[in-house]
mmCIF file of C-alpha atoms in Angstrom:
data_model
loop_
_atom_site.group_PDB
_atom_site.id
_atom_site.type_symbol
_atom_site.label_atom_id
_atom_site.label_comp_id
_atom_site.label_asym_id
_atom_site.label_seq_id
_atom_site.Cartn_x
_atom_site.Cartn_y
_atom_site.Cartn_z
ATOM 1 C CA LEU A 1 -2.508 32.695 -27.602
ATOM 2 C CA PHE A 2 -2.749 29.445 -27.169
ATOM 3 C CA ASN A 3 -3.250 27.388 -24.782
ATOM 4 C CA PHE A 4 -3.578 23.535 -23.493
ATOM 5 C CA LYS A 5 -5.907 22.385 -20.421
ATOM 6 C CA ILE A 6 -6.330 19.319 -18.945
ATOM 7 C CA ILE A 7 -10.107 18.486 -17.891
ATOM 8 C CA LEU A 8 -12.292 16.832 -15.131
ATOM 9 C CA GLY A 9 -14.507 15.272 -17.158
ATOM 10 C CA LYS A 10 -16.645 13.271 -14.984
ATOM 11 C CA ASN A 11 -16.786 11.831 -12.053
ATOM 12 C CA GLY A 12 -16.361 7.694 -11.389
ATOM 13 C CA VAL A 13 -12.657 4.762 -11.278
ATOM 14 C CA PRO A 14 -10.166 6.938 -12.218
ATOM 15 C CA MET A 15 -9.047 5.744 -15.590
ATOM 16 C CA ALA A 16 -8.243 8.671 -18.699
ATOM 17 C CA ASP A 17 -11.644 8.543 -19.949
ATOM 18 C CA ASN A 18 -12.882 10.908 -16.907
ATOM 19 C CA PHE A 19 -10.688 13.020 -18.514
ATOM 20 C CA ARG A 20 -10.218 15.418 -21.827
ATOM 21 C CA LEU A 21 -7.736 18.562 -23.380
ATOM 22 C CA GLU A 22 -8.993 20.856 -24.691
ATOM 23 C CA GLN A 23 -7.118 24.080 -26.473
ATOM 24 C CA THR A 24 -8.582 27.611 -25.053
ATOM 25 C CA THR A 25 -7.345 30.848 -25.700
ATOM 26 C CA ILE A 26 -5.477 32.961 -23.117
ATOM 27 C CA ALA A 27 -5.825 36.425 -22.239
ATOM 28 C CA ASP A 28 -3.038 38.649 -23.998
ATOM 29 C CA THR A 29 -3.423 41.917 -21.057
ATOM 30 C CA ILE A 30 -2.505 40.962 -17.583
ATOM 31 C CA GLN A 31 -3.950 43.084 -14.909
ATOM 32 C CA ALA A 32 -1.946 44.744 -11.973
ATOM 33 C CA GLY A 33 -0.862 41.952 -9.025
ATOM 34 C CA GLN A 34 -0.433 39.480 -12.297
ATOM 35 C CA VAL A 35 1.911 37.447 -13.622
ATOM 36 C CA ARG A 36 1.742 35.028 -16.787
ATOM 37 C CA VAL A 37 3.666 31.662 -16.333
ATOM 38 C CA ARG A 38 4.294 28.922 -18.755
ATOM 39 C CA THR A 39 4.272 25.518 -16.650
ATOM 40 C CA LEU A 40 7.317 23.321 -16.909
ATOM 41 C CA TYR A 41 6.413 20.975 -14.286
ATOM 42 C CA LEU A 42 3.357 19.585 -12.624
ATOM 43 C CA SER A 43 3.372 16.881 -9.666
ATOM 44 C CA VAL A 44 1.036 13.819 -9.859
ATOM 45 C CA ASP A 45 0.352 13.055 -5.961
ATOM 46 C CA PRO A 46 -1.813 10.096 -4.714
ATOM 47 C CA TYR A 47 -3.649 12.797 -2.872
ATOM 48 C CA MET A 48 -5.247 13.708 -6.232
ATOM 49 C CA ARG A 49 -7.475 10.408 -6.251
ATOM 50 C CA CYS A 50 -9.345 11.797 -3.041
ATOM 51 C CA ARG A 51 -9.998 15.385 -5.026
ATOM 52 C CA MET A 52 -11.717 13.298 -7.967
ATOM 53 C CA ASN A 53 -14.377 12.633 -5.354
ATOM 54 C CA GLU A 54 -17.360 14.602 -4.417
ATOM 55 C CA ASP A 55 -16.177 14.793 -1.194
ATOM 56 C CA THR A 56 -12.895 14.167 -0.856
ATOM 57 C CA GLY A 57 -13.558 12.831 2.794
ATOM 58 C CA SER A 58 -10.887 14.710 3.423
ATOM 59 C CA ASP A 59 -11.792 18.929 5.408
ATOM 60 C CA TYR A 60 -7.933 20.676 3.957
ATOM 61 C CA LEU A 61 -8.648 18.949 0.445
ATOM 62 C CA LEU A 62 -11.353 20.346 -1.945
ATOM 63 C CA PRO A 63 -12.727 19.078 -4.777
ATOM 64 C CA TRP A 64 -11.691 19.051 -8.333
ATOM 65 C CA GLN A 65 -14.838 20.830 -10.846
ATOM 66 C CA LEU A 66 -15.954 18.881 -13.015
ATOM 67 C CA SER A 67 -15.438 21.124 -17.096
ATOM 68 C CA GLU A 68 -12.673 23.146 -15.228
ATOM 69 C CA ALA A 69 -8.645 22.806 -15.130
ATOM 70 C CA ALA A 70 -7.207 20.062 -12.579
ATOM 71 C CA ASP A 71 -4.541 21.482 -10.565
ATOM 72 C CA GLY A 72 -1.822 21.184 -7.598
ATOM 73 C CA GLY A 73 1.943 21.391 -7.601
ATOM 74 C CA GLY A 74 3.339 23.172 -10.245
ATOM 75 C CA ILE A 75 6.395 24.885 -11.863
ATOM 76 C CA GLY A 76 6.903 27.721 -14.439
ATOM 77 C CA VAL A 77 8.168 30.387 -15.375
ATOM 78 C CA VAL A 78 7.205 33.783 -15.708
ATOM 79 C CA GLU A 79 7.102 35.144 -19.460
ATOM 80 C CA GLU A 80 5.459 38.613 -18.221
ATOM 81 C CA SER A 81 4.801 39.718 -14.793
ATOM 82 C CA LYS A 82 2.485 43.195 -12.933
ATOM 83 C CA HIS A 83 3.530 42.073 -9.652
ATOM 84 C CA SER A 84 6.276 44.053 -7.971
ATOM 85 C CA ASN A 85 8.797 40.627 -6.763
ATOM 86 C CA LEU A 86 8.191 39.114 -9.895
ATOM 87 C CA ALA A 87 10.319 39.665 -12.835
ATOM 88 C CA LYS A 88 10.252 37.662 -16.347
ATOM 89 C CA GLY A 89 12.298 34.890 -16.021
ATOM 90 C CA ASP A 90 11.609 34.248 -12.653
ATOM 91 C CA PHE A 91 10.897 30.415 -11.797
ATOM 92 C CA VAL A 92 8.107 29.739 -9.368
ATOM 93 C CA THR A 93 5.241 27.529 -7.921
ATOM 94 C CA SER A 94 2.131 27.190 -6.090
ATOM 95 C CA PHE A 95 0.568 24.354 -4.299
ATOM 96 C CA SER A 96 -2.193 24.984 -6.844
ATOM 97 C CA TRP A 97 -1.142 24.852 -9.770
ATOM 98 C CA PRO A 98 -3.400 25.299 -12.843
ATOM 99 C CA TRP A 99 -3.000 22.071 -15.844
ATOM 100 C CA GLN A 100 -2.641 23.862 -18.429
ATOM 101 C CA THR A 101 0.752 25.215 -21.123
ATOM 102 C CA VAL A 102 0.208 28.872 -20.096
ATOM 103 C CA ALA A 103 -2.172 31.083 -16.993
ATOM 104 C CA ILE A 104 -2.322 34.419 -15.620
ATOM 105 C CA LEU A 105 -1.865 33.231 -11.594
ATOM 106 C CA ASP A 106 -2.232 36.139 -8.422
ATOM 107 C CA GLY A 107 1.419 37.411 -8.646
ATOM 108 C CA SER A 108 1.131 37.243 -4.453
ATOM 109 C CA LEU A 109 -0.093 33.130 -4.219
ATOM 110 C CA LEU A 110 3.537 31.907 -5.614
ATOM 111 C CA GLN A 111 6.582 31.029 -4.179
ATOM 112 C CA LYS A 112 10.006 32.630 -5.681
ATOM 113 C CA LEU A 113 12.438 29.394 -6.514
ATOM 114 C CA VAL A 114 16.204 29.247 -6.124
ATOM 115 C CA PRO A 115 18.030 26.767 -8.086
ATOM 116 C CA GLN A 116 21.141 26.230 -7.279
ATOM 117 C CA LEU A 117 19.317 25.067 -3.360
ATOM 118 C CA VAL A 118 18.635 22.211 -5.828
ATOM 119 C CA ASN A 119 21.478 22.089 -8.300
ATOM 120 C CA GLY A 120 19.313 23.041 -10.939
ATOM 121 C CA ARG A 121 17.198 20.454 -11.126
ATOM 122 C CA LEU A 122 13.694 22.663 -10.855
ATOM 123 C CA SER A 123 11.303 19.838 -10.506
ATOM 124 C CA TYR A 124 13.143 18.172 -7.182
ATOM 125 C CA PHE A 125 11.186 21.361 -6.108
ATOM 126 C CA LEU A 126 7.764 19.240 -6.337
ATOM 127 C CA GLY A 127 10.036 16.383 -4.344
ATOM 128 C CA ALA A 128 12.550 15.341 -2.282
ATOM 129 C CA ALA A 129 12.978 19.577 -2.121
ATOM 130 C CA GLY A 130 8.811 19.986 -2.006
ATOM 131 C CA ILE A 131 5.573 18.757 -0.626
ATOM 132 C CA THR A 132 7.205 15.386 -0.424
ATOM 133 C CA GLY A 133 10.510 15.726 0.887
ATOM 134 C CA LEU A 134 8.650 18.233 4.021
ATOM 135 C CA THR A 135 6.241 14.866 4.239
ATOM 136 C CA ALA A 136 8.392 12.734 4.932
ATOM 137 C CA LEU A 137 10.854 14.453 7.067
ATOM 138 C CA LEU A 138 8.436 15.897 9.409
ATOM 139 C CA GLY A 139 6.931 12.615 9.639
ATOM 140 C CA ILE A 140 9.998 11.229 10.977
ATOM 141 C CA LYS A 141 10.358 14.332 13.208
ATOM 142 C CA GLU A 142 6.934 15.021 14.649
ATOM 143 C CA LYS A 143 5.871 11.308 14.652
ATOM 144 C CA GLY A 144 8.814 8.321 14.498
ATOM 145 C CA HIS A 145 10.357 9.629 17.648
ATOM 146 C CA VAL A 146 13.501 8.484 16.631
ATOM 147 C CA THR A 147 16.401 8.489 18.818
ATOM 148 C CA VAL A 148 20.464 9.220 17.103
ATOM 149 C CA GLY A 149 22.443 5.565 19.414
ATOM 150 C CA ALA A 150 18.883 3.815 19.855
ATOM 151 C CA ASN A 151 19.503 0.648 17.555
ATOM 152 C CA GLN A 152 16.043 1.874 15.843
ATOM 153 C CA THR A 153 14.246 -0.695 12.874
ATOM 154 C CA MET A 154 12.508 1.060 10.562
ATOM 155 C CA VAL A 155 10.348 -0.430 8.459
ATOM 156 C CA VAL A 156 9.231 1.662 5.294
ATOM 157 C CA SER A 157 6.107 0.361 3.120
ATOM 158 C CA GLY A 158 5.812 1.648 -0.359
ATOM 159 C CA ALA A 159 9.061 2.457 0.255
ATOM 160 C CA ALA A 160 9.725 2.724 -4.325
ATOM 161 C CA GLY A 161 7.507 5.749 -3.920
ATOM 162 C CA ALA A 162 8.497 9.302 -3.956
ATOM 163 C CA CYS A 163 7.460 10.191 0.015
ATOM 164 C CA GLY A 164 8.936 6.942 0.619
ATOM 165 C CA SER A 165 12.204 6.154 -0.842
ATOM 166 C CA LEU A 166 13.021 9.428 0.704
ATOM 167 C CA ALA A 167 11.335 7.972 3.863
ATOM 168 C CA GLY A 168 14.160 5.347 4.603
ATOM 169 C CA GLN A 169 16.782 7.589 3.118
ATOM 170 C CA ILE A 170 15.475 10.134 5.950
ATOM 171 C CA GLY A 171 14.913 7.426 8.665
ATOM 172 C CA ARG A 172 19.169 6.456 8.310
ATOM 173 C CA LEU A 173 19.912 10.078 8.757
ATOM 174 C CA GLU A 174 18.327 10.450 11.881
ATOM 175 C CA GLY A 175 19.297 7.765 12.614
ATOM 176 C CA CYS A 176 18.282 4.309 12.401
ATOM 177 C CA SER A 177 20.548 1.132 12.685
ATOM 178 C CA ARG A 178 17.820 -0.459 10.286
ATOM 179 C CA VAL A 179 15.990 -0.268 7.193
ATOM 180 C CA VAL A 180 13.489 -1.558 5.963
ATOM 181 C CA GLY A 181 11.643 -1.206 2.352
ATOM 182 C CA ILE A 182 8.501 -2.998 1.089
ATOM 183 C CA ALA A 183 7.643 -3.040 -2.508
ATOM 184 C CA GLY A 184 6.289 -4.548 -5.076
ATOM 185 C CA THR A 185 8.551 -5.675 -7.996
ATOM 186 C CA ASP A 186 12.036 -7.389 -7.118
ATOM 187 C CA GLU A 187 13.893 -4.124 -9.311
ATOM 188 C CA LYS A 188 12.367 -1.908 -7.081
ATOM 189 C CA CYS A 189 13.683 -4.390 -3.431
ATOM 190 C CA SER A 190 17.126 -4.169 -5.766
ATOM 191 C CA ILE A 191 16.981 0.049 -6.347
ATOM 192 C CA LEU A 192 16.122 0.413 -3.059
ATOM 193 C CA VAL A 193 19.123 -1.772 -0.840
ATOM 194 C CA GLN A 194 21.626 -0.678 -4.229
ATOM 195 C CA GLU A 195 21.326 2.869 -4.454
ATOM 196 C CA MET A 196 18.666 4.345 -1.556
ATOM 197 C CA GLY A 197 20.717 2.762 1.081
ATOM 198 C CA PHE A 198 18.160 0.160 2.897
ATOM 199 C CA ASP A 199 19.711 -2.774 4.889
ATOM 200 C CA ALA A 200 16.760 -4.749 3.139
ATOM 201 C CA ALA A 201 13.747 -4.702 1.442
ATOM 202 C CA ILE A 202 10.768 -7.131 0.744
ATOM 203 C CA ASN A 203 8.473 -7.803 -2.567
ATOM 204 C CA TYR A 204 5.383 -8.193 -0.611
ATOM 205 C CA LYS A 205 3.870 -9.872 -4.644
ATOM 206 C CA LYS A 206 6.445 -12.570 -3.750
ATOM 207 C CA GLY A 207 6.044 -15.239 -0.597
ATOM 208 C CA ASN A 208 5.061 -14.712 2.732
ATOM 209 C CA VAL A 209 5.619 -10.965 3.657
ATOM 210 C CA ALA A 210 5.156 -11.685 7.742
ATOM 211 C CA GLU A 211 7.942 -14.834 7.469
ATOM 212 C CA GLN A 212 10.480 -12.216 5.952
ATOM 213 C CA LEU A 213 9.673 -9.552 8.009
ATOM 214 C CA HIS A 214 10.756 -11.868 11.243
ATOM 215 C CA GLU A 215 13.811 -12.174 9.525
ATOM 216 C CA LEU A 216 14.907 -8.899 8.479
ATOM 217 C CA CYS A 217 13.065 -7.590 11.760
ATOM 218 C CA PRO A 218 15.406 -9.875 14.593
ATOM 219 C CA GLY A 219 14.707 -7.026 17.178
ATOM 220 C CA GLY A 220 10.527 -6.017 15.322
ATOM 221 C CA VAL A 221 9.896 -2.837 14.285
ATOM 222 C CA ASP A 222 10.205 0.099 16.096
ATOM 223 C CA VAL A 223 9.430 2.672 13.416
ATOM 224 C CA TYR A 224 6.978 1.990 11.043
ATOM 225 C CA PHE A 225 6.883 4.744 7.787
ATOM 226 C CA ASP A 226 2.730 3.848 6.493
ATOM 227 C CA ASN A 227 2.493 4.773 2.882
ATOM 228 C CA VAL A 228 -0.989 1.831 2.075
ATOM 229 C CA GLY A 229 -2.516 0.814 5.324
ATOM 230 C CA GLY A 230 -4.477 -2.851 4.112
ATOM 231 C CA ASP A 231 -3.540 -6.087 4.683
ATOM 232 C CA ILE A 232 0.481 -4.664 4.655
ATOM 233 C CA SER A 233 -0.161 -2.979 7.201
ATOM 234 C CA ASP A 234 -1.304 -5.190 9.930
ATOM 235 C CA THR A 235 1.216 -7.627 9.247
ATOM 236 C CA VAL A 236 3.559 -4.941 10.331
ATOM 237 C CA ILE A 237 2.411 -4.007 12.792
ATOM 238 C CA SER A 238 2.337 -7.114 14.206
ATOM 239 C CA GLN A 239 5.261 -7.281 14.712
ATOM 240 C CA MET A 240 5.873 -3.872 15.950
ATOM 241 C CA ASN A 241 8.003 -3.332 19.465
ATOM 242 C CA GLN A 242 6.464 -1.861 22.729
ATOM 243 C CA ASN A 243 5.890 2.099 22.811
ATOM 244 C CA SER A 244 6.842 2.300 18.922
ATOM 245 C CA HIS A 245 5.346 4.453 16.217
ATOM 246 C CA ILE A 246 3.462 4.432 13.335
ATOM 247 C CA ILE A 247 3.736 7.711 11.309
ATOM 248 C CA LEU A 248 0.869 7.818 9.484
ATOM 249 C CA CYS A 249 1.459 9.353 5.594
ATOM 250 C CA GLY A 250 -1.183 7.397 3.329
ATOM 251 C CA GLN A 251 -3.588 4.814 2.615
ATOM 252 C CA ILE A 252 -3.203 4.225 -0.641
ATOM 253 C CA SER A 253 -4.905 0.394 -0.660
ATOM 254 C CA GLN A 254 -7.941 1.908 0.696
ATOM 255 C CA TYR A 255 -8.266 4.973 -1.412
ATOM 256 C CA ASN A 256 -10.875 3.539 -3.706
ATOM 257 C CA LYS A 257 -13.287 2.495 -0.961
ATOM 258 C CA ASP A 258 -15.699 4.534 1.206
ATOM 259 C CA VAL A 259 -13.949 4.475 4.490
ATOM 260 C CA PRO A 260 -13.215 7.016 7.125
ATOM 261 C CA TYR A 261 -9.524 8.757 7.283
ATOM 262 C CA PRO A 262 -7.996 7.648 8.798
ATOM 263 C CA PRO A 263 -8.957 3.867 8.147
ATOM 264 C CA PRO A 264 -9.686 1.580 11.663
ATOM 265 C CA LEU A 265 -7.526 -1.639 12.361
ATOM 266 C CA PRO A 266 -8.784 -5.218 12.442
ATOM 267 C CA PRO A 267 -10.084 -5.613 15.764
ATOM 268 C CA ASP A 268 -7.176 -8.240 16.959
ATOM 269 C CA ILE A 269 -4.400 -5.446 14.830
ATOM 270 C CA GLU A 270 -6.286 -2.946 16.887
ATOM 271 C CA LYS A 271 -5.953 -5.275 20.240
ATOM 272 C CA ILE A 272 -2.525 -5.425 19.691
ATOM 273 C CA GLN A 273 -1.937 -2.043 19.091
ATOM 274 C CA LYS A 274 -3.575 -0.842 22.064
ATOM 275 C CA GLU A 275 -1.689 -3.515 23.791
ATOM 276 C CA ARG A 276 2.356 -1.991 23.248
ATOM 277 C CA LYS A 277 0.983 1.031 23.028
ATOM 278 C CA ILE A 278 1.694 1.749 19.707
ATOM 279 C CA THR A 279 1.272 5.139 18.622
ATOM 280 C CA ARG A 280 -0.970 5.629 15.383
ATOM 281 C CA GLU A 281 -1.699 9.480 15.216
ATOM 282 C CA ARG A 282 -3.398 11.208 11.944
ATOM 283 C CA PHE A 283 0.084 13.322 10.421
ATOM 284 C CA LEU A 284 -0.799 15.788 8.014
ATOM 285 C CA VAL A 285 2.297 18.234 7.299
ATOM 286 C CA LEU A 286 0.095 21.483 6.781
ATOM 287 C CA ASN A 287 -0.290 21.516 10.410
ATOM 288 C CA TYR A 288 3.572 22.010 10.636
ATOM 289 C CA MET A 289 4.290 25.004 7.999
ATOM 290 C CA ASP A 290 6.303 27.330 10.770
ATOM 291 C CA LYS A 291 8.731 24.728 10.060
ATOM 292 C CA GLN A 292 8.465 24.268 6.843
ATOM 293 C CA GLU A 293 11.368 26.429 5.274
ATOM 294 C CA ALA A 294 14.345 25.051 8.076
ATOM 295 C CA SER A 295 13.068 21.880 7.229
ATOM 296 C CA ILE A 296 13.552 22.209 2.842
ATOM 297 C CA LEU A 297 16.887 23.799 3.724
ATOM 298 C CA GLN A 298 18.066 20.826 5.267
ATOM 299 C CA LEU A 299 16.989 18.478 2.556
ATOM 300 C CA CYS A 300 18.755 20.881 -0.211
ATOM 301 C CA GLN A 301 21.751 20.420 2.171
ATOM 302 C CA TRP A 302 21.290 16.108 1.763
ATOM 303 C CA ILE A 303 20.569 16.201 -1.591
ATOM 304 C CA GLN A 304 23.687 18.708 -2.420
ATOM 305 C CA GLU A 305 26.223 16.900 -0.475
ATOM 306 C CA GLY A 306 24.742 13.337 -1.693
ATOM 307 C CA LYS A 307 23.450 12.086 1.393
ATOM 308 C CA LEU A 308 19.645 11.746 0.073
ATOM 309 C CA LYS A 309 19.259 10.185 -3.709
ATOM 310 C CA VAL A 310 16.541 11.282 -5.215
#
């Protein structure tokens, strides 16, 4: 059987030249416990930037190996099975799915999917009803301290991204009274407000972000869902209230720099954080896997009810 793989060719700044497409053959026979799957969807995510370094800078992520197929979240359909729980035609997913058209995988490492939960849109299991949605929901529940009726304002940076666009909507569903997004184009900002239900959005490439934020969040910021770090985050933190909370989801502006995670704040911003008792704890969704099943069902219910737009 012919098989195409995406191979990481060398380390460096991420660019197409560092990858190559390779054609290989795959064994005709599978062993007991294995399944042969055809790949349907692959998720390409920001954390993968860290896996392109020899040292990922994190204890839970392994680097991709040079001259090997890349891997990550994936979904496929079983074409042949020698595993007791999986049959031909089943849809399955894994967080370490190889970037190749066909693969022979250990059936015990795969999760069976129920397409009806996402109205048949399987790819949602890699996004809103997968690790991305879990990150947004559990981040808000575990680190956001959102209380219904408390009149809280939430700000989301990287708000038009996979995680940010869900985080704003979930913040509202969980009880925030005002949700403001920060994104990089007027088009993204208008989608956030018109389609995703954000109260307002700021294009950080236009005008003064601090002034706009002050105008749009007159009562200050109570919850900050941080995807980006850097200057934008410093601006938001300086307008956060006493005893407010930062949900430290990502720091994409810092990923090509050699800094620890989470990156240290500039001294003046760190002073504000300490004086106002703003929480800024590392958040790792993998630490809450005991809540995964119930959380995925909640996400699927919101998707089915049209409360969560993807």
